[in-house]
CSV table of C-alpha atoms and ligand atoms in Angstrom, one decimal:
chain,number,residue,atom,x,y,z
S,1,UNK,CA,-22.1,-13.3,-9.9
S,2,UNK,CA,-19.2,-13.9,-11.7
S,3,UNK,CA,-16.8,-17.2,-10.4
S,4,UNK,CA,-14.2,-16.2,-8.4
S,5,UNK,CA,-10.5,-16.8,-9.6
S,6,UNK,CA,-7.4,-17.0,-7.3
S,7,UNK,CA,-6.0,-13.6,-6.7
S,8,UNK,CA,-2.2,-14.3,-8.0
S,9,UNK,CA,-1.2,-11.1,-9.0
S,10,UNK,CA,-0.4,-7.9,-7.1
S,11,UNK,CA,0.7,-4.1,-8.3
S,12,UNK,CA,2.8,-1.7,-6.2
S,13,UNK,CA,2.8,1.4,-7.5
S,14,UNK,CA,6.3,3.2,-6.2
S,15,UNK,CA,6.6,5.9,-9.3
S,16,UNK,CA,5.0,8.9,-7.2
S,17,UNK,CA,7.1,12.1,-6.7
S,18,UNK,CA,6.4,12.1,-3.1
S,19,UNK,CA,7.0,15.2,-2.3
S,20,UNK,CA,5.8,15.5,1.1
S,21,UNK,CA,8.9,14.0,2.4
S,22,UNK,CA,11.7,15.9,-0.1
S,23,UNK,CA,14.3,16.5,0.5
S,24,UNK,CA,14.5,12.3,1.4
S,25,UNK,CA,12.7,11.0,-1.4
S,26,UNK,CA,14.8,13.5,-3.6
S,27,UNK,CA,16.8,9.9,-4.9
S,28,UNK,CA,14.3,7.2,-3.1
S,29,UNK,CA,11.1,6.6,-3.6
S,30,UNK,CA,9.0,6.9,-0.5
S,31,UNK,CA,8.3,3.3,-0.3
S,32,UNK,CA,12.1,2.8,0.8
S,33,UNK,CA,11.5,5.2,4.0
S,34,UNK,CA,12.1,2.5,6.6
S,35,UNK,CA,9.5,1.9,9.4
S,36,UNK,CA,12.2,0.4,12.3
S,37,UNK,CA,14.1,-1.3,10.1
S,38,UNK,CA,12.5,-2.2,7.1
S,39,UNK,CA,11.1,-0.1,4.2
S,40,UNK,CA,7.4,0.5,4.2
S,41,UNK,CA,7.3,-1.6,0.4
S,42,UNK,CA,8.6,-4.7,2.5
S,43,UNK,CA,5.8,-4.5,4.8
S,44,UNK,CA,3.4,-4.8,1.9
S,45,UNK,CA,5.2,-7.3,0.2
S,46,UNK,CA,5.1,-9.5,3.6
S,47,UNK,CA,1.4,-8.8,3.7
S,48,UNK,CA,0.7,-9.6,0.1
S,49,UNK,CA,2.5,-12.7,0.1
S,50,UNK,CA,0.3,-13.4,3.3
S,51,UNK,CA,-2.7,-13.2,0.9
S,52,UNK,CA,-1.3,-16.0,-1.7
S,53,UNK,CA,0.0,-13.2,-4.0
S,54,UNK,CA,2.2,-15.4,-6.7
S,55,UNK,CA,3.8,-12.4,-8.9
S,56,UNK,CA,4.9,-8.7,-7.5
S,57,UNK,CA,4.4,-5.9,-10.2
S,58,UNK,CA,6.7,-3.0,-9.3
S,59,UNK,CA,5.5,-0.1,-11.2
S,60,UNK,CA,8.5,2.3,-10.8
S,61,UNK,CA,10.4,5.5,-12.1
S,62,UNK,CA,13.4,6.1,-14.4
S,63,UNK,CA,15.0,8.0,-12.0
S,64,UNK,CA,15.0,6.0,-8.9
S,65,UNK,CA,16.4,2.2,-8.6
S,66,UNK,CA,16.6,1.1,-5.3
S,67,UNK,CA,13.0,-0.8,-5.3
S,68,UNK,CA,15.0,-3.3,-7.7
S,69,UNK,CA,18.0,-3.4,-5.7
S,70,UNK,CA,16.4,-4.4,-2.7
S,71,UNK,CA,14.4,-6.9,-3.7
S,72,UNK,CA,17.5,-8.5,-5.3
S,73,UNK,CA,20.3,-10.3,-4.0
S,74,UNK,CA,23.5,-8.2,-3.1
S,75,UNK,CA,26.0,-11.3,-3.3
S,76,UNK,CA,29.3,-8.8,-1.7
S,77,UNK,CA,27.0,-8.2,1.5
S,78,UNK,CA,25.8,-11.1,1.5
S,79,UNK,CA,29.3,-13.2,1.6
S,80,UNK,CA,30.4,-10.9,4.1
S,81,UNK,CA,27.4,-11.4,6.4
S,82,UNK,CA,28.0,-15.0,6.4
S,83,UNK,CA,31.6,-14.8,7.1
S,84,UNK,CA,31.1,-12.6,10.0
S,85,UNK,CA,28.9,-15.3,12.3
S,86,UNK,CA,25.6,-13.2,12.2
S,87,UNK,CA,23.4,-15.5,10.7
S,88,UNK,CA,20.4,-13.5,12.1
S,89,UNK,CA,21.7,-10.5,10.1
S,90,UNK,CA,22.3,-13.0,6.8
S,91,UNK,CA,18.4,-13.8,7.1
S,92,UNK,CA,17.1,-10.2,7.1
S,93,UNK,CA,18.5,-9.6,3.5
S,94,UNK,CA,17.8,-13.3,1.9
S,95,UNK,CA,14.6,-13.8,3.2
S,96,UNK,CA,12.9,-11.6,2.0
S,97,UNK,CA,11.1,-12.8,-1.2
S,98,UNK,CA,10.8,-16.4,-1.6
S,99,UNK,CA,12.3,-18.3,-5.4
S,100,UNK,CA,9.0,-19.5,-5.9
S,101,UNK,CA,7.6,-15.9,-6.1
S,102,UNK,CA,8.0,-13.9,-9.5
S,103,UNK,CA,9.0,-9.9,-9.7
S,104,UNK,CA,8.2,-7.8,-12.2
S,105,UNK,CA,9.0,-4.4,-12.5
S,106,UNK,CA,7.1,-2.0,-15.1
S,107,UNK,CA,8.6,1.6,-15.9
S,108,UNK,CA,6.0,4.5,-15.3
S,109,UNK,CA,8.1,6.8,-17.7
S,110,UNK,CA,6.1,10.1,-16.3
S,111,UNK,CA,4.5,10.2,-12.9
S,112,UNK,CA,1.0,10.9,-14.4
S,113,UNK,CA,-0.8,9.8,-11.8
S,114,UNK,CA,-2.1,6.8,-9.6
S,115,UNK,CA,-4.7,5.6,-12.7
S,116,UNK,CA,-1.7,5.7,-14.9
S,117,UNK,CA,0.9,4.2,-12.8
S,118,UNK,CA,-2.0,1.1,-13.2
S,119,UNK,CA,-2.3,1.2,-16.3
S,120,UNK,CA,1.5,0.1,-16.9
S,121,UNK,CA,1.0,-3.3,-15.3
S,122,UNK,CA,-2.0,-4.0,-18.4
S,123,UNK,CA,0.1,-6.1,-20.2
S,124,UNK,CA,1.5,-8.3,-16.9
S,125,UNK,CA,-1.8,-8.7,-15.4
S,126,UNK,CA,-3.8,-9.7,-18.6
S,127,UNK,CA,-7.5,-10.5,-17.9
S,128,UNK,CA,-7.9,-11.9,-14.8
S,129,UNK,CA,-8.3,-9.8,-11.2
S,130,UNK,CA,-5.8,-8.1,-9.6
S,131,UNK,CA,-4.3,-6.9,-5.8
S,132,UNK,CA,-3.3,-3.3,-6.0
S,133,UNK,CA,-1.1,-2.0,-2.6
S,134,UNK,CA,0.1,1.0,-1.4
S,135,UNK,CA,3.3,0.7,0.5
S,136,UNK,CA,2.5,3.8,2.1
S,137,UNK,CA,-0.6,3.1,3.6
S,138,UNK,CA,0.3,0.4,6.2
S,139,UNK,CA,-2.4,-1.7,8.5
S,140,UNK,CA,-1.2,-3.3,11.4
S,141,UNK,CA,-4.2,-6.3,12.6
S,142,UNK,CA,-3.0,-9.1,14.8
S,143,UNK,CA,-5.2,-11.6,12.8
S,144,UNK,CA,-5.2,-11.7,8.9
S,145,UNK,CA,-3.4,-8.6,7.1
S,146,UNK,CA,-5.9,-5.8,5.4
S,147,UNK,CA,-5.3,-8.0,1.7
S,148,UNK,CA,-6.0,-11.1,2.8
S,149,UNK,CA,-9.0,-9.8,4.6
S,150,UNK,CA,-10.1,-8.6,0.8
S,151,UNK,CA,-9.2,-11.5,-0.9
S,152,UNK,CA,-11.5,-13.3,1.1
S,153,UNK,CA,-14.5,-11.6,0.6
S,154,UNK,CA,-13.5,-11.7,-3.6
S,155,UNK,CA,-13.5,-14.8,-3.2
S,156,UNK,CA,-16.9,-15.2,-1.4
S,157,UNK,CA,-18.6,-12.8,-3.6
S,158,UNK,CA,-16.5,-12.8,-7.1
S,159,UNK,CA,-17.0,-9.0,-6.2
S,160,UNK,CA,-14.1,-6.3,-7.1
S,161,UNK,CA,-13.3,-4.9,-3.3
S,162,UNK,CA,-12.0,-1.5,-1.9
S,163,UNK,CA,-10.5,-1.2,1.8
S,164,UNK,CA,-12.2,1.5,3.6
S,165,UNK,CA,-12.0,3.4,6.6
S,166,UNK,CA,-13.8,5.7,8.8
S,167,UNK,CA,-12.4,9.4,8.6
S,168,UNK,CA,-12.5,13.0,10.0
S,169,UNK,CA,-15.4,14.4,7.7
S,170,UNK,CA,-13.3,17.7,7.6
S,171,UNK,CA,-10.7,15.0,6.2
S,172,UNK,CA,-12.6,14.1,3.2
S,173,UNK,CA,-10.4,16.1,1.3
S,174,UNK,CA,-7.6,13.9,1.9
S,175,UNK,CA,-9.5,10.5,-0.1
S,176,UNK,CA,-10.9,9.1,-2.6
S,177,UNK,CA,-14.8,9.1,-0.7
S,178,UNK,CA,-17.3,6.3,-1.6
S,179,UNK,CA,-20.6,6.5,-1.2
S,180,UNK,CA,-22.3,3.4,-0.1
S,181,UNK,CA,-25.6,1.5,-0.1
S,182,UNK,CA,-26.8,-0.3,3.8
S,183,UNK,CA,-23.9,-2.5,5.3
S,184,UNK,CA,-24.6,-6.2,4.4
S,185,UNK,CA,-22.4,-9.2,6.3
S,186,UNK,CA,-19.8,-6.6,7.3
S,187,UNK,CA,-19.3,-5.3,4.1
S,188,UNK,CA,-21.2,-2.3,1.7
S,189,UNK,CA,-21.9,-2.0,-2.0
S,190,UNK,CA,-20.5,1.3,-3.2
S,191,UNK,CA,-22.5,3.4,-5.8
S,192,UNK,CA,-20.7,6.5,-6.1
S,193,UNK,CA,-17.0,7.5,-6.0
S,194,UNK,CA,-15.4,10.9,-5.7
S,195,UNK,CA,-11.3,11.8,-5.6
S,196,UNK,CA,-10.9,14.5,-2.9
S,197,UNK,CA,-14.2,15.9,-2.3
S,198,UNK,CA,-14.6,18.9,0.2
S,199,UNK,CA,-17.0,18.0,2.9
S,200,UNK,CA,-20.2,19.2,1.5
S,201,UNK,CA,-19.5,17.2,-1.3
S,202,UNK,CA,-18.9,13.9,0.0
S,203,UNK,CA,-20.9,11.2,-0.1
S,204,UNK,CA,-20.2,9.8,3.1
S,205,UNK,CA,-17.1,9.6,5.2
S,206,UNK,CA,-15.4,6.6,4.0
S,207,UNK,CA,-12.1,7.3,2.7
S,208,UNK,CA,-10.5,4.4,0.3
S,209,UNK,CA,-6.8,3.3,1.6
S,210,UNK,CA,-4.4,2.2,-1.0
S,211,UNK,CA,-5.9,-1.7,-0.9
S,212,UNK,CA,-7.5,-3.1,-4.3
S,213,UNK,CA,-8.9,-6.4,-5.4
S,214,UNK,CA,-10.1,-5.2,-8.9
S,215,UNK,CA,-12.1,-6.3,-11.9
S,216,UNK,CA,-9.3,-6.4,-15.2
S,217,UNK,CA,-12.4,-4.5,-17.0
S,218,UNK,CA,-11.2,-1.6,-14.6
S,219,UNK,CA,-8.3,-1.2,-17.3
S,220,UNK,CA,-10.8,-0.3,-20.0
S,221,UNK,CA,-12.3,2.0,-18.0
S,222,UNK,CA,-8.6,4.1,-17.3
S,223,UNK,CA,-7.9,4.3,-20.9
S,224,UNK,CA,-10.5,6.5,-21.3
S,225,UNK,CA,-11.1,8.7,-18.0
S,226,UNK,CA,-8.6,11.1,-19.0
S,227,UNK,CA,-7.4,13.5,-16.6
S,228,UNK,CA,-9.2,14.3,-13.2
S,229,UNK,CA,-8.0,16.0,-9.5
S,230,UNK,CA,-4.5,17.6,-9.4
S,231,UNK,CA,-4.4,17.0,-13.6
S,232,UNK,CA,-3.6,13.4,-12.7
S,233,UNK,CA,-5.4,10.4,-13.8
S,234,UNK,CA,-6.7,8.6,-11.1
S,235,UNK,CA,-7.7,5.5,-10.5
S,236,UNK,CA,-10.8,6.5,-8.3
S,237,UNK,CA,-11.9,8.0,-12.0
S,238,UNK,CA,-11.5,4.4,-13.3
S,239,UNK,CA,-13.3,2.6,-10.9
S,240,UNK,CA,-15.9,4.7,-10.7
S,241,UNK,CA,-16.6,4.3,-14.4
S,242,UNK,CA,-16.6,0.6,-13.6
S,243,UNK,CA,-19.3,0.5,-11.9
S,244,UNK,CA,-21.6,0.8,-13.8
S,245,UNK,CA,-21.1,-2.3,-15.4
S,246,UNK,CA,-19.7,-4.5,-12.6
S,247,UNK,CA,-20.2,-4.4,-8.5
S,248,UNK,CA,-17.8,-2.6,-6.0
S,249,UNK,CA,-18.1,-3.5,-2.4
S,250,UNK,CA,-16.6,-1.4,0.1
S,251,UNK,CA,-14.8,-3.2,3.1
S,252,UNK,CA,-13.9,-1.8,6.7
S,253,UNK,CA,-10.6,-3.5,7.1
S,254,UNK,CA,-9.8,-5.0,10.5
S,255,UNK,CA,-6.5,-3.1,12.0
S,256,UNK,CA,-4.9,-0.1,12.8
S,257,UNK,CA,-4.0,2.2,9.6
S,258,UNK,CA,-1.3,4.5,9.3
S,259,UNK,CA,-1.0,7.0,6.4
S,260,UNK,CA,3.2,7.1,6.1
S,261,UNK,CA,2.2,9.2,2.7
S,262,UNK,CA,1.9,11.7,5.7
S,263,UNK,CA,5.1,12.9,8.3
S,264,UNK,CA,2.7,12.6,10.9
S,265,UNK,CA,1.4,9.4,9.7
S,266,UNK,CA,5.2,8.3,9.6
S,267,UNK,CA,6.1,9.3,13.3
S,268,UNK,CA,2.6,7.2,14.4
S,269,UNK,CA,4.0,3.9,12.3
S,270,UNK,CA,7.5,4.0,13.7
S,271,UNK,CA,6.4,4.4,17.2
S,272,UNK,CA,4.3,1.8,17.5
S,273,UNK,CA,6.1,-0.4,15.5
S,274,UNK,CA,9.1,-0.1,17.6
S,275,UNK,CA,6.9,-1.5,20.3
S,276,UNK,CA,6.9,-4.9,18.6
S,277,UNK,CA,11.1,-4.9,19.8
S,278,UNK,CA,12.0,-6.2,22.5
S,279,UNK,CA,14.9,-4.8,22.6
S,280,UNK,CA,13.9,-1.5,22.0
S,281,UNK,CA,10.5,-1.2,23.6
S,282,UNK,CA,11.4,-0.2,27.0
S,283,UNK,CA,14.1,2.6,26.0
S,284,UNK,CA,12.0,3.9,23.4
S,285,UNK,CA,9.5,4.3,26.2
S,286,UNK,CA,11.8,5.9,28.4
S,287,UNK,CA,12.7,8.6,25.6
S,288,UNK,CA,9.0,9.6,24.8
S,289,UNK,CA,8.3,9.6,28.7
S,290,UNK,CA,10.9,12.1,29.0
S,291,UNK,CA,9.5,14.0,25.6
S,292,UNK,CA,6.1,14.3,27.6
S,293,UNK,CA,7.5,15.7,30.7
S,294,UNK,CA,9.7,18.1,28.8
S,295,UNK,CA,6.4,19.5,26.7
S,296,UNK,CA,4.2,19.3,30.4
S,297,UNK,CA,2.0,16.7,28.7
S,298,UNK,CA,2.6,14.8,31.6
P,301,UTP,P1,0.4,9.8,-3.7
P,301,UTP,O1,-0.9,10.4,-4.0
P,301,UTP,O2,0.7,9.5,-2.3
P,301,UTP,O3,1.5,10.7,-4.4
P,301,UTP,O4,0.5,8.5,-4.5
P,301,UTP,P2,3.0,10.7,-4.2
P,301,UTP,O5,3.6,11.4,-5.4
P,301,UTP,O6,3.6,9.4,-4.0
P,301,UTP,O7,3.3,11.6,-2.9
P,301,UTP,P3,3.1,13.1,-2.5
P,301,UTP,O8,1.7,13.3,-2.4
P,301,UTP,O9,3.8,13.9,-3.7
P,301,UTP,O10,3.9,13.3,-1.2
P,301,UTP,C1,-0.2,7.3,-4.1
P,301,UTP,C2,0.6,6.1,-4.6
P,301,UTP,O11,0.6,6.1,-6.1
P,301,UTP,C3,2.0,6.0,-6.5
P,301,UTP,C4,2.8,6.5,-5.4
P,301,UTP,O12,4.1,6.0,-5.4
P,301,UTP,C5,2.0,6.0,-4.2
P,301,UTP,O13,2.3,4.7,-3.9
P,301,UTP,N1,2.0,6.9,-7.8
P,301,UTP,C6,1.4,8.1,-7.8
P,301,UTP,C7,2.7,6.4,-8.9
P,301,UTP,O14,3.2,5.2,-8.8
P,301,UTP,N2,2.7,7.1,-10.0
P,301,UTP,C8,2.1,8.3,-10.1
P,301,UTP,O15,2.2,9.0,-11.2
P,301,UTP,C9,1.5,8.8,-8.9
């Protein structure tokens, strides 16, 4: 077993084309879509910082610059904001990264794929393990978030660990599938991994959301998987060729996921986020009351 080491460093890859929500990520990335009223790459940021993450690795495009902006300070709004007696408003924009917590952000000249978009943080993240999050993939648990739920079973086991859920098997399509040995102590070593099997294909029906805690070795591994589903290189591709050398576990995370890659997945998120506000809990309620009634769901 190898010793664990603290999980400092985290990569958020934000470089993808999304183009199930164009015309809107046309000049953002998706990861700025706002959930309420925060983007969905503030929402992993909180959650990674949760788990002891020390340094953020932004792995972003040439083309859009808005991750950077809003995870730096905006001195204009902020003078305003404090001049206008809303100090409630004046902590929603300086709170949201502590000093103490380094950014880095890595240029993924050519959206080439998840694998690749990885690959760019090499050089940041050295040899030592690694967080990987995908803003778009949110989990909502009322105890510890889906990455600090990982870190602590790398840190029991010294294990490389995938979040996994349960999904549709006509779905499988969708994932990256593992395929898994018998559950042990709430978690499962994986043996096989496929990118977007059809059904009769798949090993099982655990798709992999976009949570990581990998190996560094996995880097070797990408260099040379070359290109796999969609012509892109995938990181699925890379891990798989990991294990063969090094363990994988798969972990059911605690917590309701939403997949905001997806519209649908979107609508889900902002509607039961919006029941965490007071203030807008009740009349949001109303309003999709009146939605039922008017579609005789109700
Ligand atoms: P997706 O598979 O969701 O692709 O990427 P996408 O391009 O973002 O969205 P669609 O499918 O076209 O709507 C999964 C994650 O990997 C990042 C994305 O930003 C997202 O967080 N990614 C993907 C990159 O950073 N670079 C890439 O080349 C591809």
């Amino acid at each position: 077993m190898n010793i664990p080491r603290k999980i400092r460093k985290a990569v958020f890859p934000v470089a993808g084309l999304g183009t199930r929500f164009l015309p809107a990520t046309k000049s953002i990335p998706k990861e700025m879509l706002p959930i309420v009223d925060k983007p969905l790459i503030q929402y992993a940021v909180e959650e990674a910082l949760e788990a002891g993450i020390e340094t953020l690795i932004f792995i972003s495009s040439t083309r859009k610059h808005t991750i950077y902006d809003h995870f730096s300070s905006d001195f204009e709004l902020e003078t305003r904001l404090s001049h206008s007696g809303k100090p409630d408003l004046l902590d929603r924009i300086t709170d949201i990264v502590p000093d103490r917590v380094d950014r880095v952000y890595v240029t993924q000249t050519e959206a080439l794929g998840l694998g690749h978009a990885i690959l760019c943080a090499e050089s940041v993240i050295g040899d030592e393990p690694f967080a990987i999050l995908l803003a778009d993939d949110m989990v909502k648990n009322k105890g510890a978030g889906a990455l600090s739920q990982m870190v602590g079973l790398y840190e029991e086991t010294g294990s490389s660990v995938i979040g996994v859920e349960e999904v549709p098997p006509e779905r499988t399509k969708s994932y990256g599938i593992v395929g898994v040995d018998d559950t042990e102590a709430g978690h499962q070593a994986i043996h096989t991994m496929v990118e977007k099997p059809l059904p009769e294909d798949a090993p099982s029906n655990l798709g992999i959301i976009g949570r990581y805690v990998l190996d560094p070795s996995v880097f070797r591994h990408l260099h040379s998987v070359g290109k796999g589903s969609g012509g892109e290189i995938q990181l699925t591709d890379g891990i798989a060729a990991m294990l063969e050398t090094r363990p994988v576990l798969a972990l059911a995370l605690q917590g309701e996921r939403y997949d905001c890659g997806s519209r649908h997945g979107f609508i889900e998120a902002t509607i039961k986020y919006a029941m965490e506000h007071d203030d807008m809990r009740d009349d949001v309620l109303d309003h999709m009351f009146a939605v039922l009634k008017s579609y005789g769901r109700i």
